[in-house]
JSON list of C-alpha atoms in Angstrom, two decimals:
[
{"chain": "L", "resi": 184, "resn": "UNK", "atom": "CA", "xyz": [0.61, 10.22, 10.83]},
{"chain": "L", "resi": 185, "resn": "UNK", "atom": "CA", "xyz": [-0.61, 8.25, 7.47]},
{"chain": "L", "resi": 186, "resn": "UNK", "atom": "CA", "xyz": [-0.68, 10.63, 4.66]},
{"chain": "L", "resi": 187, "resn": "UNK", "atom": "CA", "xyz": [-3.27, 8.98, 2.28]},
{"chain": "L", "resi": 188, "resn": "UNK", "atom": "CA", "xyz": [-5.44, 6.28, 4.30]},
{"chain": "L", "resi": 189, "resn": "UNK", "atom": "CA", "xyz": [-8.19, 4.00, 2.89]},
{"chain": "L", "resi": 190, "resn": "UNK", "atom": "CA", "xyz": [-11.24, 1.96, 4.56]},
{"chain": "L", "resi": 191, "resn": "UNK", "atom": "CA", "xyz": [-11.51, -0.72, 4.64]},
{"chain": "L", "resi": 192, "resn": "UNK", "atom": "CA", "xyz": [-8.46, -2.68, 3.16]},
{"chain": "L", "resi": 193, "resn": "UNK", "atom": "CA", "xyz": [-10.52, -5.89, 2.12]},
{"chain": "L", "resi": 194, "resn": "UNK", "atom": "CA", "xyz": [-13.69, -5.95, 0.99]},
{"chain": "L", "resi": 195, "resn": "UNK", "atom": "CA", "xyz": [-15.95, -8.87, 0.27]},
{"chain": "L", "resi": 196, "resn": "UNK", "atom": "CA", "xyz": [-19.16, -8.72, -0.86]},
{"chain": "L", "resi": 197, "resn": "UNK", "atom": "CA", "xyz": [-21.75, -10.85, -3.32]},
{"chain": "L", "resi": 198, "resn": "UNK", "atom": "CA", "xyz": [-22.30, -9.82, -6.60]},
{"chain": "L", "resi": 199, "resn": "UNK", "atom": "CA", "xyz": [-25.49, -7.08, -7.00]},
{"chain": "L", "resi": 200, "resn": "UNK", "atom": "CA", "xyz": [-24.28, -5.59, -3.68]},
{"chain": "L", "resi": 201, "resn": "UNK", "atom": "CA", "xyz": [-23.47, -1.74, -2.92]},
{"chain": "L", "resi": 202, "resn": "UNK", "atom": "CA", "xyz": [-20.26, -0.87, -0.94]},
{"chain": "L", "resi": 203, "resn": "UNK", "atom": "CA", "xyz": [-18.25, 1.89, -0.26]},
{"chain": "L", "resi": 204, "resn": "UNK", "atom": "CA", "xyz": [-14.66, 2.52, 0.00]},
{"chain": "L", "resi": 205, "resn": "UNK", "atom": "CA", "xyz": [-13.14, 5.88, 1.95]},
{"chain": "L", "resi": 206, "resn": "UNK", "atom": "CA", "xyz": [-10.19, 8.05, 1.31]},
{"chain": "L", "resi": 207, "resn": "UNK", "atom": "CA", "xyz": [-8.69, 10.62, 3.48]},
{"chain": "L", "resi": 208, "resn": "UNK", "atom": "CA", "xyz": [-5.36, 12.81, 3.09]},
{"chain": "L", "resi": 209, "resn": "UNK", "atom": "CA", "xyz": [-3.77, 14.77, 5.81]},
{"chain": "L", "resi": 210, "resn": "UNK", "atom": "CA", "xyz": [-1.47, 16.23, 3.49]},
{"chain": "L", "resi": 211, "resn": "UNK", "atom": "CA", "xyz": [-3.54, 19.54, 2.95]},
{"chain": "L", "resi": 212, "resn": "UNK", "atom": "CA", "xyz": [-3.28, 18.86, -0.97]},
{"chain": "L", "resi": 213, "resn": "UNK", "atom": "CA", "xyz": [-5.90, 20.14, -3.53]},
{"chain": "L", "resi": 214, "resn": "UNK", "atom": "CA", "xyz": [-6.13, 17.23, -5.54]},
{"chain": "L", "resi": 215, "resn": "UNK", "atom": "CA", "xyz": [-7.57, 13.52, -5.39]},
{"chain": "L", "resi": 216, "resn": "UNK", "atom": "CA", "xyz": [-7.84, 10.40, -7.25]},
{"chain": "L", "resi": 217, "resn": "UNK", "atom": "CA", "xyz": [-9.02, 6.85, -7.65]},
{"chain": "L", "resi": 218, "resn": "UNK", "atom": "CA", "xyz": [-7.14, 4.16, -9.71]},
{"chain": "L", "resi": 219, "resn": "UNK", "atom": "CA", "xyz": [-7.96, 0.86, -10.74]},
{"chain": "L", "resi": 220, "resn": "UNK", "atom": "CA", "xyz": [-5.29, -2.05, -10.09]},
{"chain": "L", "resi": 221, "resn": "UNK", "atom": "CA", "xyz": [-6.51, -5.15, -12.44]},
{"chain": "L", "resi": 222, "resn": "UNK", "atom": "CA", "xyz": [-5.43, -8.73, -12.12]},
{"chain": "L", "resi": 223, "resn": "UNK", "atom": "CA", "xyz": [-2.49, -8.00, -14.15]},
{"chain": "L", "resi": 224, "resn": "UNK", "atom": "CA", "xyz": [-1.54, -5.40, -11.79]},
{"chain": "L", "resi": 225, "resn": "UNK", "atom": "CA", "xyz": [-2.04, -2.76, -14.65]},
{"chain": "L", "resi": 226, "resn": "UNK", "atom": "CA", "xyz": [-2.81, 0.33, -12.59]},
{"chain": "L", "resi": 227, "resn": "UNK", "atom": "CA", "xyz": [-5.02, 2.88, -14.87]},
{"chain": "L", "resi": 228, "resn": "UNK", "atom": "CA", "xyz": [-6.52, 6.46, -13.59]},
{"chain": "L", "resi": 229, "resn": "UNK", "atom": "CA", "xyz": [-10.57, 6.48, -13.21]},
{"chain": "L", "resi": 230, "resn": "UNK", "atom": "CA", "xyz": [-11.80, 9.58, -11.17]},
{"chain": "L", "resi": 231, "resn": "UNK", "atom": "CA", "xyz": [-10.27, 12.77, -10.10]},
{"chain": "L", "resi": 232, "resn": "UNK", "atom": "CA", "xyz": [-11.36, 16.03, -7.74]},
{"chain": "L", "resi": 233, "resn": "UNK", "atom": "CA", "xyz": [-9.77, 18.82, -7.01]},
{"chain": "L", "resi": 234, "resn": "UNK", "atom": "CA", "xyz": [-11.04, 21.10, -4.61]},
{"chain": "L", "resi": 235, "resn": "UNK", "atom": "CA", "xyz": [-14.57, 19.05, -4.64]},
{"chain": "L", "resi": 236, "resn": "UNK", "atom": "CA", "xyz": [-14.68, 19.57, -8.08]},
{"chain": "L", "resi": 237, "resn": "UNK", "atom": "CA", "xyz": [-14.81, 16.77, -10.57]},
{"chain": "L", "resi": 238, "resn": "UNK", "atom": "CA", "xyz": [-11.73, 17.08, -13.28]},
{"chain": "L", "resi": 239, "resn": "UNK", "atom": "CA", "xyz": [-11.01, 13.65, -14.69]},
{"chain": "L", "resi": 240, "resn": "UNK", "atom": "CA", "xyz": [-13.89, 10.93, -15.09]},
{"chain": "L", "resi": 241, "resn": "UNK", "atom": "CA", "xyz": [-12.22, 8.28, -17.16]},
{"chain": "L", "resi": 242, "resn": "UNK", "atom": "CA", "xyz": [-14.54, 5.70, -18.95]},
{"chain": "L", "resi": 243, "resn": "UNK", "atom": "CA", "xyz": [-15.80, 4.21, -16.20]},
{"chain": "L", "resi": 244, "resn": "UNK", "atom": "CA", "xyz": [-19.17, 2.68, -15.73]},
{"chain": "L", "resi": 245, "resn": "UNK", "atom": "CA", "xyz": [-21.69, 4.51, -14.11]},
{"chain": "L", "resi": 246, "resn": "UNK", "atom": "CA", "xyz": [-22.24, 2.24, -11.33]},
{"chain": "L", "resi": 247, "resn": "UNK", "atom": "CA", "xyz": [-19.19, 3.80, -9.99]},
{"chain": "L", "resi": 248, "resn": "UNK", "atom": "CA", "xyz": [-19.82, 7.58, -8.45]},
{"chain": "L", "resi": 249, "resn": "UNK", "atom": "CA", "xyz": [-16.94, 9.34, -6.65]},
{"chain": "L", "resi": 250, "resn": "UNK", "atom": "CA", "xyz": [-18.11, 11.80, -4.08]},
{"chain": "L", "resi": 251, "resn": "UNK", "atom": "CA", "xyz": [-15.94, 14.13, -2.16]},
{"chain": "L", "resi": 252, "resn": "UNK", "atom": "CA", "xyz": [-17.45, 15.97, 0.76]},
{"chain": "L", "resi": 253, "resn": "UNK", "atom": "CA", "xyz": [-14.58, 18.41, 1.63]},
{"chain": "L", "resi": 254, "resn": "UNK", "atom": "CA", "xyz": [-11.01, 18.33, -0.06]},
{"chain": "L", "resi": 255, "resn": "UNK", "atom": "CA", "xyz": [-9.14, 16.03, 2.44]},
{"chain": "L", "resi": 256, "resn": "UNK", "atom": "CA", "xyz": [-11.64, 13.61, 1.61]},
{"chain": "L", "resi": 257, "resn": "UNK", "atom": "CA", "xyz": [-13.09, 11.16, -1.67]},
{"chain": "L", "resi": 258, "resn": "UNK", "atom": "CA", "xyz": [-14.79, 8.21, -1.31]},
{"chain": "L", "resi": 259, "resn": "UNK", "atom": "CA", "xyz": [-16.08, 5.65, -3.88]},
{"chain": "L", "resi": 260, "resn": "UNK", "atom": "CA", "xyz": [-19.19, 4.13, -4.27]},
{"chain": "L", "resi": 261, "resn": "UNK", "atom": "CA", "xyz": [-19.96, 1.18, -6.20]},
{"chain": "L", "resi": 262, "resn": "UNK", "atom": "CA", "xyz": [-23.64, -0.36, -7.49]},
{"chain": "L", "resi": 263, "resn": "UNK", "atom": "CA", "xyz": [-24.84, -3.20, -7.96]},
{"chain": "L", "resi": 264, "resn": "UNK", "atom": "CA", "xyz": [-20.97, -4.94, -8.46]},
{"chain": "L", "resi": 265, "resn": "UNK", "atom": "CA", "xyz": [-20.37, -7.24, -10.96]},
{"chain": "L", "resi": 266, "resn": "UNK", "atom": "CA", "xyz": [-17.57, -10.24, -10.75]},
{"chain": "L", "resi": 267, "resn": "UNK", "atom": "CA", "xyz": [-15.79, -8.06, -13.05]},
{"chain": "L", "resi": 268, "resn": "UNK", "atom": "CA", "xyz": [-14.81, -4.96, -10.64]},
{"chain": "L", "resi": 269, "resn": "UNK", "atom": "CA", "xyz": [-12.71, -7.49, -8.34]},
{"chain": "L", "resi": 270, "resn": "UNK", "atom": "CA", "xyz": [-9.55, -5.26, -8.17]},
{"chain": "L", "resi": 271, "resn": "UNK", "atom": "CA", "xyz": [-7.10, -3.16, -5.99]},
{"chain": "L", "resi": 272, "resn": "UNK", "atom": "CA", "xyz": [-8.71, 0.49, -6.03]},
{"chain": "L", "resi": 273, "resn": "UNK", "atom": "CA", "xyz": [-5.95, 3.10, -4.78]},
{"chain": "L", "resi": 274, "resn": "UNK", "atom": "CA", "xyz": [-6.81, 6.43, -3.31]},
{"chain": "L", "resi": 275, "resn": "UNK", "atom": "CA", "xyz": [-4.01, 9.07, -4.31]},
{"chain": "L", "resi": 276, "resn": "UNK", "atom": "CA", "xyz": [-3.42, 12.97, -4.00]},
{"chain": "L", "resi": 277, "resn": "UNK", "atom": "CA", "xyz": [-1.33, 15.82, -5.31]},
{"chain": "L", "resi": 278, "resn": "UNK", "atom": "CA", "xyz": [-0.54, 19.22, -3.85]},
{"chain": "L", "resi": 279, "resn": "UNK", "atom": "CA", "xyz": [-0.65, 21.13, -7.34]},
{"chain": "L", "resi": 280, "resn": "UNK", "atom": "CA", "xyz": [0.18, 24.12, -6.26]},
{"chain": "L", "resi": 281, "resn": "UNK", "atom": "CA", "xyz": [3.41, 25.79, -5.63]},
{"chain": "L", "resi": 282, "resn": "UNK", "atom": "CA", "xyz": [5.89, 25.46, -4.29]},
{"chain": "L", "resi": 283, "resn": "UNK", "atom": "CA", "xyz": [7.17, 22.20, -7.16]},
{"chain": "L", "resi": 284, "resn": "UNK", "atom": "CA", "xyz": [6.72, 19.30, -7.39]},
{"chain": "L", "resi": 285, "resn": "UNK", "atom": "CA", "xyz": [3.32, 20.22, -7.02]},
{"chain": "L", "resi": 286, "resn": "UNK", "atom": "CA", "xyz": [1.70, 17.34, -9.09]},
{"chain": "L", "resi": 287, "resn": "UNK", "atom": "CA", "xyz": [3.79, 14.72, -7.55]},
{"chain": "L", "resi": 288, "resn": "UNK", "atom": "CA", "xyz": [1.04, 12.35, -6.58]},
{"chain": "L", "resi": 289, "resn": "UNK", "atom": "CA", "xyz": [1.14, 9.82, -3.03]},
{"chain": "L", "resi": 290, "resn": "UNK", "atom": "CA", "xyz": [-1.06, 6.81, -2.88]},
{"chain": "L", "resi": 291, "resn": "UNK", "atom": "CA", "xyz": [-3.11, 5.20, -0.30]},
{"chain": "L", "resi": 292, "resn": "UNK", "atom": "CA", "xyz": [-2.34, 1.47, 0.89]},
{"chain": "L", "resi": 293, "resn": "UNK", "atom": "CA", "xyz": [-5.02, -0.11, -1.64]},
{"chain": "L", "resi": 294, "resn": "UNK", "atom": "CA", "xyz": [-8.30, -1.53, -1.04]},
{"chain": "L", "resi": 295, "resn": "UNK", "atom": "CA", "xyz": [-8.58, -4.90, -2.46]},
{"chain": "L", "resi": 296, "resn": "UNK", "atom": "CA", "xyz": [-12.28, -5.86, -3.14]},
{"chain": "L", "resi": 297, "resn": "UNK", "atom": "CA", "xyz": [-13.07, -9.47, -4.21]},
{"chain": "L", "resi": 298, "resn": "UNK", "atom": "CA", "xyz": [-16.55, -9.97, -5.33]},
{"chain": "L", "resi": 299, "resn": "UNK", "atom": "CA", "xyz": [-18.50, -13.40, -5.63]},
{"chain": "S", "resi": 179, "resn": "UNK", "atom": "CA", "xyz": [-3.04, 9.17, -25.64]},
{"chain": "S", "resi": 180, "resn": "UNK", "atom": "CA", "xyz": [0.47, 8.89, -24.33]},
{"chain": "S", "resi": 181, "resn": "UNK", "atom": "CA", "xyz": [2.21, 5.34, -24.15]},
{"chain": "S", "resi": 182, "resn": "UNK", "atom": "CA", "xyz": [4.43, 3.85, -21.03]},
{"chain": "S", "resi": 183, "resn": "UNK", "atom": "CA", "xyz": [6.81, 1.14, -22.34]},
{"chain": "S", "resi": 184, "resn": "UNK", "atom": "CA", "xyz": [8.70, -0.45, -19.86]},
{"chain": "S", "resi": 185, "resn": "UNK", "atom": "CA", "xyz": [11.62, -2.85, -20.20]},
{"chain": "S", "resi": 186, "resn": "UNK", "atom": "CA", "xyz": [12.13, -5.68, -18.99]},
{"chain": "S", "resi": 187, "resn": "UNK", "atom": "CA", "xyz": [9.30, -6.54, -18.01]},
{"chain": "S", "resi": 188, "resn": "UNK", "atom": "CA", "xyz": [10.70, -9.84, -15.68]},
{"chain": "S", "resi": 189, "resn": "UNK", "atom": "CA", "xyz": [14.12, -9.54, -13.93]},
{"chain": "S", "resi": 190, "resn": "UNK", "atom": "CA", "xyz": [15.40, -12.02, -11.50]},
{"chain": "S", "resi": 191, "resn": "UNK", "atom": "CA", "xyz": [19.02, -11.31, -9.66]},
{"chain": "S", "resi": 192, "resn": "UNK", "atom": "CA", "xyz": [21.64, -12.35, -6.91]},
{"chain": "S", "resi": 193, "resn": "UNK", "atom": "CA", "xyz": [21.61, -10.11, -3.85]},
{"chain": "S", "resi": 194, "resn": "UNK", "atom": "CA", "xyz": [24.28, -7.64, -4.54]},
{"chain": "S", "resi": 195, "resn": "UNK", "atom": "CA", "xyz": [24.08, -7.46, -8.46]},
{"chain": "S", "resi": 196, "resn": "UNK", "atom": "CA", "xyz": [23.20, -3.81, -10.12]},
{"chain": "S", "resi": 197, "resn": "UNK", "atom": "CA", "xyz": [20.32, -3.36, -12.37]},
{"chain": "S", "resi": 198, "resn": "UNK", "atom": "CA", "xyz": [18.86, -0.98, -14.60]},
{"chain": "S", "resi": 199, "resn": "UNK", "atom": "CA", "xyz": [15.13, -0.55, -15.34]},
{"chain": "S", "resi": 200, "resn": "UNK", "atom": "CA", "xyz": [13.83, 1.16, -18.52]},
{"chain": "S", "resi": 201, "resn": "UNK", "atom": "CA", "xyz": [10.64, 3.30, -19.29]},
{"chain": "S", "resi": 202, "resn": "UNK", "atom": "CA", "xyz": [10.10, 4.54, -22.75]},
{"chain": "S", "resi": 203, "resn": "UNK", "atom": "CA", "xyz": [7.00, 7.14, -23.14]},
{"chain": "S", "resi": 204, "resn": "UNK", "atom": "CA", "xyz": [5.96, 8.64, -26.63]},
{"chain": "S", "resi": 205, "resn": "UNK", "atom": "CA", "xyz": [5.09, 12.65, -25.54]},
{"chain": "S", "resi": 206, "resn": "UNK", "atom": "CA", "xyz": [6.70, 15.11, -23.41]},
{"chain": "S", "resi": 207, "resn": "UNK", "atom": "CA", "xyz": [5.98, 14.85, -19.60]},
{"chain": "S", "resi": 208, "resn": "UNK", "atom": "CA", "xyz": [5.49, 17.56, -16.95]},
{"chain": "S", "resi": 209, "resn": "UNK", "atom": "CA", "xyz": [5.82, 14.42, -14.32]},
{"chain": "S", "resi": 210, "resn": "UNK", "atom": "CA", "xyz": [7.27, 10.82, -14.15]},
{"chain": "S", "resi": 211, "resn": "UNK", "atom": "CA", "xyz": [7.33, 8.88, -11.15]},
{"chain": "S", "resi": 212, "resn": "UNK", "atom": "CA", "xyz": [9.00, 5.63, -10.33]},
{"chain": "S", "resi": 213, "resn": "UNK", "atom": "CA", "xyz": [7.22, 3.97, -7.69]},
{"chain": "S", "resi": 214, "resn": "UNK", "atom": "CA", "xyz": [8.04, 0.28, -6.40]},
{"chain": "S", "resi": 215, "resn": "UNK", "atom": "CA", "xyz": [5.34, -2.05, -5.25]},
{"chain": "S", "resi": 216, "resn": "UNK", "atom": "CA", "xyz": [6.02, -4.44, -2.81]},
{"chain": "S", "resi": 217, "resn": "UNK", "atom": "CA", "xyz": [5.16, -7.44, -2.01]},
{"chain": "S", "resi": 218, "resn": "UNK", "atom": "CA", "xyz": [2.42, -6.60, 0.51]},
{"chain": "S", "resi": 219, "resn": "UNK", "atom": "CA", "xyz": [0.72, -4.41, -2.31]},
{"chain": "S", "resi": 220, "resn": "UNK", "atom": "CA", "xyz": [1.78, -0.81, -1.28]},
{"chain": "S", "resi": 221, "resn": "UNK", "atom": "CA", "xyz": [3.01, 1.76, -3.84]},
{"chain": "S", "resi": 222, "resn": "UNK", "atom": "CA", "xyz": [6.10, 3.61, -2.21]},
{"chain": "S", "resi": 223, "resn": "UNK", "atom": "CA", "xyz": [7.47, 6.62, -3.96]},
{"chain": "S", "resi": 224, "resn": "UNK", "atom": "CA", "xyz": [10.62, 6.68, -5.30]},
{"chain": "S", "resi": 225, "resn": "UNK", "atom": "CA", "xyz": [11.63, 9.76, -7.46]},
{"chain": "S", "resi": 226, "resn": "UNK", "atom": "CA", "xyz": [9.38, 12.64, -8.90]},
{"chain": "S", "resi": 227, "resn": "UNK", "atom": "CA", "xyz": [12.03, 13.06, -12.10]},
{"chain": "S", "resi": 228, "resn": "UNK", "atom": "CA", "xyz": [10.72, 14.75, -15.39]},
{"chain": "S", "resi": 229, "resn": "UNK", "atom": "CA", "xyz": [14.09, 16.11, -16.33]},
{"chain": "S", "resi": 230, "resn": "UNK", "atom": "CA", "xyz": [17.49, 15.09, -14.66]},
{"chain": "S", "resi": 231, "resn": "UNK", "atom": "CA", "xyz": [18.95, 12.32, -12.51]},
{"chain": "S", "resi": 232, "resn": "UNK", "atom": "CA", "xyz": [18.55, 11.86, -8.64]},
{"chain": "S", "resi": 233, "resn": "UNK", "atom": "CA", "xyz": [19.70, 9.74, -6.39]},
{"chain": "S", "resi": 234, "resn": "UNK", "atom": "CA", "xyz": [18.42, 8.44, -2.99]},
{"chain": "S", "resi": 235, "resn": "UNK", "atom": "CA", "xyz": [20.58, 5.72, -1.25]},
{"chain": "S", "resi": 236, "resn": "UNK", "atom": "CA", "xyz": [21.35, 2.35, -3.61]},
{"chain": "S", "resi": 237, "resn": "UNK", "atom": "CA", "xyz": [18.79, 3.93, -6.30]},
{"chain": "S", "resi": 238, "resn": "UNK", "atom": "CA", "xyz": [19.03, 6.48, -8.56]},
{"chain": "S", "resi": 239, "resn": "UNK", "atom": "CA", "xyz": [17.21, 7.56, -11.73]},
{"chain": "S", "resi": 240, "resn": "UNK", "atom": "CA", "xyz": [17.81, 9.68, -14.93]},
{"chain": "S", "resi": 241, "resn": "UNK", "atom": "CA", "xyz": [15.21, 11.17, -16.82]},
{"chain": "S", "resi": 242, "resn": "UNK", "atom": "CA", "xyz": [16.37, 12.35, -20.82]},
{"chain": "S", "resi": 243, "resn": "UNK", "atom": "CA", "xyz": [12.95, 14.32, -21.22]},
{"chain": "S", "resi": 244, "resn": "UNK", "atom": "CA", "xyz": [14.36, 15.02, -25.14]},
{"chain": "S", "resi": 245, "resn": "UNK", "atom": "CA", "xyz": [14.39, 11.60, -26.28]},
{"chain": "S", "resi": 246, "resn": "UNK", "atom": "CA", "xyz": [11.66, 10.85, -24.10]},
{"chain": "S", "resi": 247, "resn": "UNK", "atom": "CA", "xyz": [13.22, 7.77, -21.56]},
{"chain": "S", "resi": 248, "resn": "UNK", "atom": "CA", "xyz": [13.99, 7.20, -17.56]},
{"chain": "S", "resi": 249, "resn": "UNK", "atom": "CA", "xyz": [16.47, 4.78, -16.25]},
{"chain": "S", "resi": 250, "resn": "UNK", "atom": "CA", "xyz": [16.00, 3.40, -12.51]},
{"chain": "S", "resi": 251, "resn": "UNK", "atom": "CA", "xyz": [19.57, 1.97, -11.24]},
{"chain": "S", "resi": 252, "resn": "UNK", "atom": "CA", "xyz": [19.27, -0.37, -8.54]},
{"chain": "S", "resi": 253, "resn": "UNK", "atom": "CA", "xyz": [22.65, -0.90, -7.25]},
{"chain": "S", "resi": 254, "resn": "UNK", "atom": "CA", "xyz": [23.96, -3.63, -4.35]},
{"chain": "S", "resi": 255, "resn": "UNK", "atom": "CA", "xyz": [20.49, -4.97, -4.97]},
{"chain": "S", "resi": 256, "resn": "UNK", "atom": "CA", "xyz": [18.65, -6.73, -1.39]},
{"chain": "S", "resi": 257, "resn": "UNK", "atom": "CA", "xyz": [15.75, -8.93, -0.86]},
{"chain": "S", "resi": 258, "resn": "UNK", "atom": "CA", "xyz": [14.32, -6.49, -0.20]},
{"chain": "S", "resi": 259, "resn": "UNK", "atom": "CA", "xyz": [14.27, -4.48, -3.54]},
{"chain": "S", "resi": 260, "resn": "UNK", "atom": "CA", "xyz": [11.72, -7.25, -4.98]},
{"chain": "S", "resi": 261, "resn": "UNK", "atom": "CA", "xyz": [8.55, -6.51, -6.37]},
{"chain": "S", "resi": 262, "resn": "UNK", "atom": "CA", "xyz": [6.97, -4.67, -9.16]},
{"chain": "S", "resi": 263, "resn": "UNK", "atom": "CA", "xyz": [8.59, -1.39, -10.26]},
{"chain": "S", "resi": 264, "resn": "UNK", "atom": "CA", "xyz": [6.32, 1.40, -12.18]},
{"chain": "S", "resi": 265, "resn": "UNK", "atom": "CA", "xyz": [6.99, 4.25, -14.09]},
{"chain": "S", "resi": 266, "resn": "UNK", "atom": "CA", "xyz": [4.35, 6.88, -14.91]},
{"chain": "S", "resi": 267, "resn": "UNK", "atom": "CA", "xyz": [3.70, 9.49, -16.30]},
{"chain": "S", "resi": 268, "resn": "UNK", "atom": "CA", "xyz": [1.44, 12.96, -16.51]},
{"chain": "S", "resi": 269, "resn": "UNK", "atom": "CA", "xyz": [1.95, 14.75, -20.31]},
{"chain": "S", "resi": 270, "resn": "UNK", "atom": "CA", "xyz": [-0.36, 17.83, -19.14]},
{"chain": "S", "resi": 271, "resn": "UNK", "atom": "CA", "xyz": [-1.97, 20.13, -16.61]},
{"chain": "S", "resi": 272, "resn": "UNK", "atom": "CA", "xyz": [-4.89, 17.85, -15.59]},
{"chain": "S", "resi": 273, "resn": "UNK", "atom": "CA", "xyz": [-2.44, 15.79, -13.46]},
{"chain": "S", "resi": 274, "resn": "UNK", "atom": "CA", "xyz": [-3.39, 11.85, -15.18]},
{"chain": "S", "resi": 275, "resn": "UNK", "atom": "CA", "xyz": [-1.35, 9.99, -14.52]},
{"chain": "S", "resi": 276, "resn": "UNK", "atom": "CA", "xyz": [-0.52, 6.84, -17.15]},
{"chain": "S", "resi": 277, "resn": "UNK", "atom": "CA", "xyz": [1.29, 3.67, -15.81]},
{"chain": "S", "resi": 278, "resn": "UNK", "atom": "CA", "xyz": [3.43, 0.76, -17.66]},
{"chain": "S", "resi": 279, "resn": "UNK", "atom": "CA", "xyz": [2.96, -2.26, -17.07]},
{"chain": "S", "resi": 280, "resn": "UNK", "atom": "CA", "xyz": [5.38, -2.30, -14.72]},
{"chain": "S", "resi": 281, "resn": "UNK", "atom": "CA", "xyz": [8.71, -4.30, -14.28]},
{"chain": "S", "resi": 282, "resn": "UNK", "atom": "CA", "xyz": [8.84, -7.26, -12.05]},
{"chain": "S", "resi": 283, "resn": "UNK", "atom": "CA", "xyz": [12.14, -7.85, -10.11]},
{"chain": "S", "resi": 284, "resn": "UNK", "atom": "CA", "xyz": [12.64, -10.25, -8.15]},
{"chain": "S", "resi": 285, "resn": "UNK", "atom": "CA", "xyz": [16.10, -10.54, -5.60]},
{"chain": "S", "resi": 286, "resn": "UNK", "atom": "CA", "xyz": [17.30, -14.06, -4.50]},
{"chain": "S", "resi": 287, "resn": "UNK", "atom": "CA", "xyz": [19.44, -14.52, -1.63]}
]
């Protein structure tokens, strides 16, 4: 019964590839989001839907394009990566709507993609 | 937009020694979360606290939303407790949240 699940949990791939990670929630929330972990284990906000609808699209480059078919579900697709985009990427979601804490947000176990 | 100060940013204790963990931010909040990370990468939740003090088992946390700080207690502190703890926060309705840096603990037997 895992609330926010991500595919796959490693990823390896050569530089000037294009991969894919998946999120699903099973919470029945409204909201979703991807975050960035880097190196330094800084953790900063890139993408968020809610309902299917884009609401946050942080400065990100656009090699990266978030796409979220129905609202239990946003997945994140990388071009053409770059040695630079080696990081943890977290899937997350938040209920926000009532009854509080609605915006309390739950994270996914982390996909850590190493590329060479 | 908004900062996340945490402090200390390195702590290293005995088992069974109490801490306290710091996070400063520079607006008001509609949401702060502590989360811990642990060693195998995951981010658990630990409190949802914009306002108030909670408690859940050896931790608790107090949020002073006025002058804009949280305090995470770790009390009887395990092996266990080690890792990274976070604090962050949302200042509005779109629901972003901003980390600190986070404060690495780490519990020796």
């Amino acid at each position: 019964d895992t609330a926010v699940s991500q595919t796959p949990k490693y990823l390896v791939t050569q530089m000037g590839n294009d991969k894919s990670i998946k999120c699903e929630q099973n919470l029945g929330h409204d909201t979703m989001y991807w975050y960035k972990q880097d190196s330094k284990k800084f953790l900063k906000i890139m993408f968020s839907y809610n309902n299917k609808e884009l609401i946050i699209n942080e400065t990100v480059p656009n090699r990266f394009s978030p796409k979220s078919p129905d609202k239990a579900h946003l997945n994140l697709h990388i071009n053409s990566l770059e040695l630079g985009d080696s990081a943890v990427y977290f899937c997350a979601s938040s209920q926000d709507h009532a009854p509080q804490p609605y915006n309390e947000q739950f994270f996914g176990p982390g996909t850590r993609l190493t590329v060479l | 937009g908004i900062q996340v100060e945490q402090s200390p940013p390195d702590l290293i204790l005995q088992e069974g020694a109490n801490s306290t963990l710091r996070c400063n931010f520079s607006d008001s909040v509609n949401n702060l979360q502590w989360f811990h990370q642990n060693p195998w990468g995951q981010l658990i939740n630990l409190f949802y606290i914009p306002s108030g003090t909670k408690q859940n088992g050896r931790l608790s946390a107090t949020t002073v939303a006025t002058e804009r700080y949280s305090l995470l207690y770790i009390s009887s502190s395990q092996t266990t407790d080690s890792g990274v703890y976070f604090c962050a926060v949302d200042p509005g309705a779109n629901s972003k949240l901003t980390f600190g840096k986070g404060i690495t603990l780490s519990v020796r037997p």
